[in-house]
Amino acid sequence: MRKIIAVSIAAGSFIILADRSQAADRDGGAQLAAMCASCHRLDGGDGGIPTILGMSPEMLARAMLAYRSRERPSHIMRAIALSLSDEEIVIVARYLAALNKQVRP
Amino acid sequence: MKSRTRREFVYLTGAMALAALGPRLAASESKARVVVVGGGIGGATAAKYLAVSAPTIEVTLVEPKPNYTTCFFSNLYLAGLCSLDSLTHGYETLAQRYGINVIHDSVAAVDPVAKTVGLKSGPKLTYDRVVVAPGIAFNYDALAGYDEAATQVIPHAWNAGLQTQLLRRQLESMEDGGVFVLVAPPNPFRCPPAPYERASLVAYYFKQHKPRSRILILDAKDSFNAQDLFLDAWERHYRGMIEWLPAQFTGGIKAIDVKERSVKTASETFKAAVANVIPPQRAGQFAQQNGLVDQSGWCPIDPITFESKLQPGIHVVGDASSAGDMPKSAFVANSQAKACAFAIAAALTGSERQSPHLFNTCYTHLGPDDAVSNAVSFKPVAGTIKIVDNFVSQVQESAETRHRTAREAQSWYAAFMRDTFGYAAF
Ligand SMILES: Cc1cc2nc3c(=O)[nH]c(=O)nc-3n(C[C@H](O)[C@H](O)[C@H](O)COP(=O)(O)OP(=O)(O)OC[C@H]3O[C@@H](n4cnc5c(N)ncnc54)[C@H](O)[C@@H]3O)c2cc1C
């Protein structure tokens, strides 16, 4: 699964989660994004912790995979990335990317 | 007004508001009612996420204090590095932006049969579910000579606000050369690294203003959280200023003499210029009085929904809960509250609940520019909650890394407060 995501990201497309409805993805995305909100401001603000709004789902997913493989160092992000399945990474990345479009500029 | 506020929120941010859930849930006729007892980190987070995850749930938050002052970062206040005001947060955003019915009162009792909670001022509120997040209470019986009245002379400063202010004033008026005696509690207690972070930051203050002063930690334990990181920092930043005496050395803490401002251990009595006694702890009084606590002194819960194992329909989150490996921290309270809110929303509205993701992250200051962090993930396993991964800062880290972590801590505080008490910026 991880390889598939990486490959589909490289190809510029995003893996399709055929077995879940859109509504279930949205619920799941919101619940997973709640976890991100404990450290990342979801109002577009920034500080010592970078914003996660304004990134494409592909960039977000790629960043999560890089934290998981230790390619990018951060033990906090590593713990989060390790606890998420590949499918959950895709769902939360999509949700956050969509959220960005709704945030007031 | 209420629904407009909520719609406005969805329009403005879309954040977590699950706009898409609206139409599906709007079909249900009457609103389900959830009452949240306690507007600290666990309660405020639970109220907010209940409100945004299902517009058909009417959320009432009951909290006696008009404002909440965070314990986390209160050690920075003791060091003179921030104001108490900057650690104090109101409930306006939760009420206005999220449509939560905020009542400033105490909950006296819950009646699980009639499904009501009684407020101290008299009225009763009906509920479908209750979330209880009363934090900690102090087990004064376990410490001879120290009680509620004694906290006005020798503060514990383990709830933030007036207690923290009192301790700060005492440190300010202490003469240079005095001994600050800190009594550290037995496990489990609110925030495992916090007594030692306090020693570090008071040492920082002494180094700036009272360099001949010393800190003595009389511990009820023989070891403590992140001990190697603290011992290393004390050697680098505060050499000779902090002495830590474990229980095996003193024979344990026996009594507090409030008049003399001294602490009696099995081997010796230590006199303080300023004393800070952190007593043994248990679940908040409300939990004790409403049948939510077992013989451990804490509230046993279901590891997925945080529903009490003793009282159906009542959920317990935050410090009061007995949640396996999860420590008592604000981050944990926030993480548990979200899992609990989503589980309640699913039960009351039939929406889908994901399996919970539970974490702890703690930033600990060893000095203003030297901070460490840890990150732990947890999983419900066989009726309890177990650690899955645990990552901690290392002793050999560079000064830049530590400095970066201190900056990250500031940024975390801002985000975490927005997450818990709402997006005041909008
Ligand atoms: C010095 C110090 C430093 C800390 N540093 C950190 C840190 O860096 N990171 C971290 O994650 N955690 C930290 N913590 C721990 C953190 O403060 C607690 O774990 C957290 O506050 C627990 O949240 P809670 O909701 O369970 O309880 P609280 O935040 O204490 O909230 C309980 C609320 O319930 C209310 N209440 C009680 N009884 C009733 C009733 N009958 N009716 C209505 N309301 C009631 C109270 O007024 C209170 O507002 C620190 C703690 C201390 C003491």
mmCIF file of N, CA and C in Angstrom, chain B residues 195-289:
data_model
loop_
_atom_site.group_PDB
_atom_site.id
_atom_site.type_symbol
_atom_site.label_atom_id
_atom_site.label_comp_id
_atom_site.label_asym_id
_atom_site.label_seq_id
_atom_site.Cartn_x
_atom_site.Cartn_y
_atom_site.Cartn_z
ATOM 1 N N PRO B 195 7.215 18.902 38.187
ATOM 2 C CA PRO B 195 7.924 19.374 39.389
ATOM 3 C C PRO B 195 9.396 19.705 39.082
ATOM 4 N N TYR B 196 9.969 18.943 38.165
ATOM 5 C CA TYR B 196 11.397 19.074 37.856
ATOM 6 C C TYR B 196 11.616 20.217 36.868
ATOM 7 N N GLU B 197 10.616 20.453 36.029
ATOM 8 C CA GLU B 197 10.646 21.652 35.186
ATOM 9 C C GLU B 197 10.562 22.887 36.095
ATOM 10 N N ARG B 198 9.727 22.794 37.114
ATOM 11 C CA ARG B 198 9.589 23.912 38.056
ATOM 12 C C ARG B 198 10.930 24.187 38.746
ATOM 13 N N ALA B 199 11.598 23.140 39.204
ATOM 14 C CA ALA B 199 12.904 23.328 39.856
ATOM 15 C C ALA B 199 13.875 24.012 38.886
ATOM 16 N N SER B 200 13.862 23.584 37.617
ATOM 17 C CA SER B 200 14.773 24.153 36.621
ATOM 18 C C SER B 200 14.496 25.642 36.424
ATOM 19 N N LEU B 201 13.227 26.002 36.297
ATOM 20 C CA LEU B 201 12.898 27.390 35.974
ATOM 21 C C LEU B 201 13.020 28.312 37.186
ATOM 22 N N VAL B 202 12.793 27.776 38.384
ATOM 23 C CA VAL B 202 13.048 28.588 39.589
ATOM 24 C C VAL B 202 14.556 28.796 39.731
ATOM 25 N N ALA B 203 15.335 27.776 39.372
ATOM 26 C CA ALA B 203 16.800 27.926 39.396
ATOM 27 C C ALA B 203 17.227 29.020 38.417
ATOM 28 N N TYR B 204 16.572 29.049 37.264
ATOM 29 C CA TYR B 204 16.880 30.102 36.283
ATOM 30 C C TYR B 204 16.619 31.486 36.895
ATOM 31 N N TYR B 205 15.475 31.606 37.575
ATOM 32 C CA TYR B 205 15.126 32.891 38.212
ATOM 33 C C TYR B 205 16.152 33.253 39.274
ATOM 34 N N PHE B 206 16.524 32.283 40.103
ATOM 35 C CA PHE B 206 17.526 32.543 41.144
ATOM 36 C C PHE B 206 18.851 32.991 40.524
ATOM 37 N N LYS B 207 19.229 32.331 39.450
ATOM 38 C CA LYS B 207 20.509 32.640 38.811
ATOM 39 C C LYS B 207 20.544 34.108 38.346
ATOM 40 N N GLN B 208 19.390 34.610 37.878
ATOM 41 C CA GLN B 208 19.313 36.001 37.435
ATOM 42 C C GLN B 208 19.282 36.972 38.611
ATOM 43 N N HIS B 209 18.526 36.611 39.682
ATOM 44 C CA HIS B 209 18.205 37.608 40.705
ATOM 45 C C HIS B 209 18.698 37.261 42.104
ATOM 46 N N LYS B 210 18.885 35.991 42.416
ATOM 47 C CA LYS B 210 19.273 35.581 43.779
ATOM 48 C C LYS B 210 20.278 34.439 43.698
ATOM 49 N N PRO B 211 21.468 34.744 43.168
ATOM 50 C CA PRO B 211 22.394 33.672 42.778
ATOM 51 C C PRO B 211 22.929 32.822 43.931
ATOM 52 N N ARG B 212 22.752 33.282 45.173
ATOM 53 C CA ARG B 212 23.269 32.465 46.289
ATOM 54 C C ARG B 212 22.213 31.485 46.800
ATOM 55 N N SER B 213 21.030 31.538 46.228
ATOM 56 C CA SER B 213 19.933 30.686 46.707
ATOM 57 C C SER B 213 20.053 29.264 46.153
ATOM 58 N N ARG B 214 19.368 28.356 46.845
ATOM 59 C CA ARG B 214 19.448 26.952 46.447
ATOM 60 C C ARG B 214 18.057 26.323 46.390
ATOM 61 N N ILE B 215 17.983 25.195 45.696
ATOM 62 C CA ILE B 215 16.718 24.461 45.571
ATOM 63 C C ILE B 215 16.923 23.037 46.074
ATOM 64 N N LEU B 216 16.018 22.627 46.935
ATOM 65 C CA LEU B 216 16.089 21.267 47.457
ATOM 66 C C LEU B 216 14.794 20.551 47.079
ATOM 67 N N ILE B 217 14.928 19.442 46.357
ATOM 68 C CA ILE B 217 13.727 18.664 45.996
ATOM 69 C C ILE B 217 13.663 17.447 46.916
ATOM 70 N N LEU B 218 12.611 17.397 47.727
ATOM 71 C CA LEU B 218 12.390 16.220 48.574
ATOM 72 C C LEU B 218 11.343 15.379 47.858
ATOM 73 N N ASP B 219 11.777 14.219 47.382
ATOM 74 C CA ASP B 219 10.890 13.442 46.513
ATOM 75 C C ASP B 219 10.276 12.267 47.263
ATOM 76 N N ALA B 220 9.014 12.007 46.969
ATOM 77 C CA ALA B 220 8.353 10.818 47.517
ATOM 78 C C ALA B 220 8.761 9.571 46.730
ATOM 79 N N LYS B 221 9.505 9.781 45.627
ATOM 80 C CA LYS B 221 9.893 8.666 44.744
ATOM 81 C C LYS B 221 11.413 8.491 44.739
ATOM 82 N N ASP B 222 11.849 7.404 44.081
ATOM 83 C CA ASP B 222 13.282 7.151 43.959
ATOM 84 C C ASP B 222 13.840 7.502 42.585
ATOM 85 N N SER B 223 12.958 7.793 41.660
ATOM 86 C CA SER B 223 13.406 8.224 40.334
ATOM 87 C C SER B 223 12.279 9.052 39.745
ATOM 88 N N PHE B 224 12.566 9.766 38.663
ATOM 89 C CA PHE B 224 11.503 10.585 38.084
ATOM 90 C C PHE B 224 11.617 10.644 36.576
ATOM 91 N N ASN B 225 10.552 11.168 35.969
ATOM 92 C CA ASN B 225 10.409 11.255 34.525
ATOM 93 C C ASN B 225 11.555 12.045 33.881
ATOM 94 N N ALA B 226 12.142 11.484 32.825
ATOM 95 C CA ALA B 226 13.207 12.155 32.055
ATOM 96 C C ALA B 226 14.367 12.589 32.947
ATOM 97 N N GLN B 227 14.682 11.758 33.916
ATOM 98 C CA GLN B 227 15.695 12.108 34.918
ATOM 99 C C GLN B 227 17.045 12.477 34.278
ATOM 100 N N ASP B 228 17.468 11.698 33.280
ATOM 101 C CA ASP B 228 18.786 11.972 32.672
ATOM 102 C C ASP B 228 18.821 13.350 32.017
ATOM 103 N N LEU B 229 17.703 13.744 31.376
ATOM 104 C CA LEU B 229 17.657 15.057 30.722
ATOM 105 C C LEU B 229 17.754 16.177 31.756
ATOM 106 N N PHE B 230 17.049 15.998 32.878
ATOM 107 C CA PHE B 230 17.078 17.034 33.919
ATOM 108 C C PHE B 230 18.467 17.108 34.588
ATOM 109 N N LEU B 231 19.022 15.964 34.961
ATOM 110 C CA LEU B 231 20.315 15.974 35.658
ATOM 111 C C LEU B 231 21.384 16.617 34.780
ATOM 112 N N ASP B 232 21.333 16.313 33.490
ATOM 113 C CA ASP B 232 22.280 16.909 32.544
ATOM 114 C C ASP B 232 22.105 18.438 32.496
ATOM 115 N N ALA B 233 20.835 18.883 32.422
ATOM 116 C CA ALA B 233 20.584 20.329 32.321
ATOM 117 C C ALA B 233 20.982 21.037 33.616
ATOM 118 N N TRP B 234 20.729 20.409 34.757
ATOM 119 C CA TRP B 234 21.069 21.053 36.033
ATOM 120 C C TRP B 234 22.581 21.230 36.153
ATOM 121 N N GLU B 235 23.319 20.280 35.628
ATOM 122 C CA GLU B 235 24.778 20.351 35.649
ATOM 123 C C GLU B 235 25.251 21.465 34.701
ATOM 124 N N ARG B 236 24.626 21.560 33.531
ATOM 125 C CA ARG B 236 25.063 22.561 32.547
ATOM 126 C C ARG B 236 24.641 23.976 32.924
ATOM 127 N N HIS B 237 23.392 24.128 33.381
ATOM 128 C CA HIS B 237 22.876 25.498 33.594
ATOM 129 C C HIS B 237 22.960 25.957 35.055
ATOM 130 N N TYR B 238 22.785 25.042 35.984
ATOM 131 C CA TYR B 238 22.582 25.465 37.388
ATOM 132 C C TYR B 238 23.472 24.668 38.335
ATOM 133 N N ARG B 239 24.738 24.536 37.997
ATOM 134 C CA ARG B 239 25.619 23.669 38.787
ATOM 135 C C ARG B 239 25.629 24.075 40.266
ATOM 136 N N GLY B 240 25.411 23.101 41.117
ATOM 137 C CA GLY B 240 25.470 23.336 42.562
ATOM 138 C C GLY B 240 24.218 23.982 43.148
ATOM 139 N N MET B 241 23.238 24.291 42.306
ATOM 140 C CA MET B 241 22.058 25.008 42.824
ATOM 141 C C MET B 241 20.911 24.079 43.209
ATOM 142 N N ILE B 242 20.812 22.926 42.516
ATOM 143 C CA ILE B 242 19.653 22.045 42.733
ATOM 144 C C ILE B 242 20.103 20.723 43.345
ATOM 145 N N GLU B 243 19.508 20.376 44.472
ATOM 146 C CA GLU B 243 19.809 19.086 45.076
ATOM 147 C C GLU B 243 18.524 18.263 45.104
ATOM 148 N N TRP B 244 18.613 17.039 44.615
ATOM 149 C CA TRP B 244 17.446 16.156 44.577
ATOM 150 C C TRP B 244 17.655 15.002 45.554
ATOM 151 N N LEU B 245 16.764 14.860 46.535
ATOM 152 C CA LEU B 245 16.883 13.784 47.512
ATOM 153 C C LEU B 245 15.733 12.796 47.353
ATOM 154 N N PRO B 246 16.047 11.587 46.870
ATOM 155 C CA PRO B 246 15.002 10.577 46.676
ATOM 156 C C PRO B 246 14.521 10.011 48.000
ATOM 157 N N ALA B 247 13.392 9.311 47.959
ATOM 158 C CA ALA B 247 12.812 8.729 49.174
ATOM 159 C C ALA B 247 13.784 7.761 49.843
ATOM 160 N N GLN B 248 14.545 7.036 49.036
ATOM 161 C CA GLN B 248 15.462 6.060 49.642
ATOM 162 C C GLN B 248 16.562 6.749 50.462
ATOM 163 N N PHE B 249 16.826 8.007 50.179
ATOM 164 C CA PHE B 249 17.824 8.741 50.944
ATOM 165 C C PHE B 249 17.227 9.333 52.230
ATOM 166 N N THR B 250 16.035 9.922 52.101
ATOM 167 C CA THR B 250 15.435 10.596 53.269
ATOM 168 C C THR B 250 14.570 9.659 54.109
ATOM 169 N N GLY B 251 14.189 8.521 53.535
ATOM 170 C CA GLY B 251 13.257 7.632 54.218
ATOM 171 C C GLY B 251 11.811 8.038 53.982
ATOM 172 N N GLY B 252 11.619 9.039 53.141
ATOM 173 C CA GLY B 252 10.260 9.457 52.785
ATOM 174 C C GLY B 252 9.807 10.676 53.571
ATOM 175 N N ILE B 253 8.792 11.356 53.010
ATOM 176 C CA ILE B 253 8.275 12.579 53.643
ATOM 177 C C ILE B 253 7.265 12.194 54.718
ATOM 178 N N LYS B 254 7.440 12.752 55.906
ATOM 179 C CA LYS B 254 6.582 12.356 57.026
ATOM 180 C C LYS B 254 5.550 13.413 57.400
ATOM 181 N N ALA B 255 5.960 14.671 57.418
ATOM 182 C CA ALA B 255 5.016 15.718 57.830
ATOM 183 C C ALA B 255 5.483 17.088 57.375
ATOM 184 N N ILE B 256 4.514 17.999 57.339
ATOM 185 C CA ILE B 256 4.811 19.396 56.992
ATOM 186 C C ILE B 256 4.507 20.238 58.228
ATOM 187 N N ASP B 257 5.436 21.109 58.613
ATOM 188 C CA ASP B 257 5.168 22.054 59.695
ATOM 189 C C ASP B 257 4.954 23.423 59.057
ATOM 190 N N VAL B 258 3.680 23.808 58.994
ATOM 191 C CA VAL B 258 3.344 25.020 58.252
ATOM 192 C C VAL B 258 3.918 26.257 58.947
ATOM 193 N N LYS B 259 3.816 26.293 60.294
ATOM 194 C CA LYS B 259 4.317 27.464 61.054
ATOM 195 C C LYS B 259 5.818 27.647 60.881
ATOM 196 N N GLU B 260 6.511 26.535 60.965
ATOM 197 C CA GLU B 260 7.984 26.562 60.863
ATOM 198 C C GLU B 260 8.459 26.608 59.412
ATOM 199 N N ARG B 261 7.508 26.380 58.499
ATOM 200 C CA ARG B 261 7.857 26.245 57.073
ATOM 201 C C ARG B 261 8.947 25.185 56.876
ATOM 202 N N SER B 262 8.693 24.020 57.480
ATOM 203 C CA SER B 262 9.700 22.964 57.354
ATOM 204 C C SER B 262 9.052 21.641 56.935
ATOM 205 N N VAL B 263 9.883 20.765 56.394
ATOM 206 C CA VAL B 263 9.421 19.455 55.928
ATOM 207 C C VAL B 263 10.188 18.394 56.706
ATOM 208 N N LYS B 264 9.409 17.519 57.344
ATOM 209 C CA LYS B 264 10.027 16.459 58.148
ATOM 210 C C LYS B 264 10.094 15.179 57.317
ATOM 211 N N THR B 265 11.285 14.634 57.188
ATOM 212 C CA THR B 265 11.422 13.322 56.533
ATOM 213 C C THR B 265 11.797 12.308 57.614
ATOM 214 N N ALA B 266 11.896 11.033 57.249
ATOM 215 C CA ALA B 266 12.222 9.998 58.229
ATOM 216 C C ALA B 266 13.602 10.238 58.854
ATOM 217 N N SER B 267 14.491 10.885 58.079
ATOM 218 C CA SER B 267 15.851 11.047 58.605
ATOM 219 C C SER B 267 16.147 12.442 59.151
ATOM 220 N N GLU B 268 15.492 13.457 58.629
ATOM 221 C CA GLU B 268 15.917 14.827 58.931
ATOM 222 C C GLU B 268 14.764 15.800 58.715
ATOM 223 N N THR B 269 14.844 16.969 59.347
ATOM 224 C CA THR B 269 13.850 18.004 59.074
ATOM 225 C C THR B 269 14.525 19.133 58.294
ATOM 226 N N PHE B 270 13.891 19.564 57.218
ATOM 227 C CA PHE B 270 14.481 20.586 56.353
ATOM 228 C C PHE B 270 13.680 21.878 56.453
ATOM 229 N N LYS B 271 14.379 22.958 56.773
ATOM 230 C CA LYS B 271 13.702 24.252 56.905
ATOM 231 C C LYS B 271 13.801 25.000 55.581
ATOM 232 N N ALA B 272 12.693 25.640 55.217
ATOM 233 C CA ALA B 272 12.648 26.338 53.925
ATOM 234 C C ALA B 272 12.500 27.841 54.110
ATOM 235 N N ALA B 273 13.056 28.609 53.170
ATOM 236 C CA ALA B 273 12.723 30.036 53.099
ATOM 237 C C ALA B 273 11.372 30.140 52.368
ATOM 238 N N VAL B 274 11.273 29.394 51.280
ATOM 239 C CA VAL B 274 9.995 29.257 50.569
ATOM 240 C C VAL B 274 9.769 27.755 50.337
ATOM 241 N N ALA B 275 8.574 27.290 50.651
ATOM 242 C CA ALA B 275 8.272 25.872 50.431
ATOM 243 C C ALA B 275 7.141 25.726 49.429
ATOM 244 N N ASN B 276 7.206 24.651 48.675
ATOM 245 C CA ASN B 276 6.185 24.342 47.669
ATOM 246 C C ASN B 276 5.889 22.848 47.819
ATOM 247 N N VAL B 277 4.731 22.571 48.413
ATOM 248 C CA VAL B 277 4.378 21.172 48.683
ATOM 249 C C VAL B 277 3.344 20.710 47.658
ATOM 250 N N ILE B 278 3.711 19.707 46.879
ATOM 251 C CA ILE B 278 2.768 19.147 45.903
ATOM 252 C C ILE B 278 2.250 17.829 46.493
ATOM 253 N N PRO B 279 1.013 17.834 47.010
ATOM 254 C CA PRO B 279 0.519 16.647 47.716
ATOM 255 C C PRO B 279 0.179 15.494 46.772
ATOM 256 N N PRO B 280 0.020 14.287 47.327
ATOM 257 C CA PRO B 280 -0.469 13.159 46.531
ATOM 258 C C PRO B 280 -1.835 13.511 45.933
ATOM 259 N N GLN B 281 -2.168 12.896 44.806
ATOM 260 C CA GLN B 281 -3.378 13.307 44.079
ATOM 261 C C GLN B 281 -4.316 12.140 43.782
ATOM 262 N N ARG B 282 -5.561 12.518 43.499
ATOM 263 C CA ARG B 282 -6.572 11.561 43.067
ATOM 264 C C ARG B 282 -7.568 12.321 42.179
ATOM 265 N N ALA B 283 -8.553 11.590 41.650
ATOM 266 C CA ALA B 283 -9.513 12.232 40.741
ATOM 267 C C ALA B 283 -10.267 13.343 41.465
ATOM 268 N N GLY B 284 -10.659 14.371 40.719
ATOM 269 C CA GLY B 284 -11.382 15.515 41.268
ATOM 270 C C GLY B 284 -12.564 15.105 42.135
ATOM 271 N N GLN B 285 -12.869 15.959 43.092
ATOM 272 C CA GLN B 285 -13.886 15.677 44.108
ATOM 273 C C GLN B 285 -15.222 15.236 43.509
ATOM 274 N N PHE B 286 -15.608 15.885 42.410
ATOM 275 C CA PHE B 286 -16.889 15.548 41.792
ATOM 276 C C PHE B 286 -16.938 14.061 41.420
ATOM 277 N N ALA B 287 -15.825 13.559 40.904
ATOM 278 C CA ALA B 287 -15.754 12.139 40.525
ATOM 279 C C ALA B 287 -15.824 11.251 41.764
ATOM 280 N N GLN B 288 -15.173 11.698 42.843
ATOM 281 C CA GLN B 288 -15.186 10.931 44.104
ATOM 282 C C GLN B 288 -16.619 10.806 44.619
ATOM 283 N N GLN B 289 -17.344 11.936 44.554
ATOM 284 C CA GLN B 289 -18.664 11.985 45.185
ATOM 285 C C GLN B 289 -19.779 11.382 44.343
#
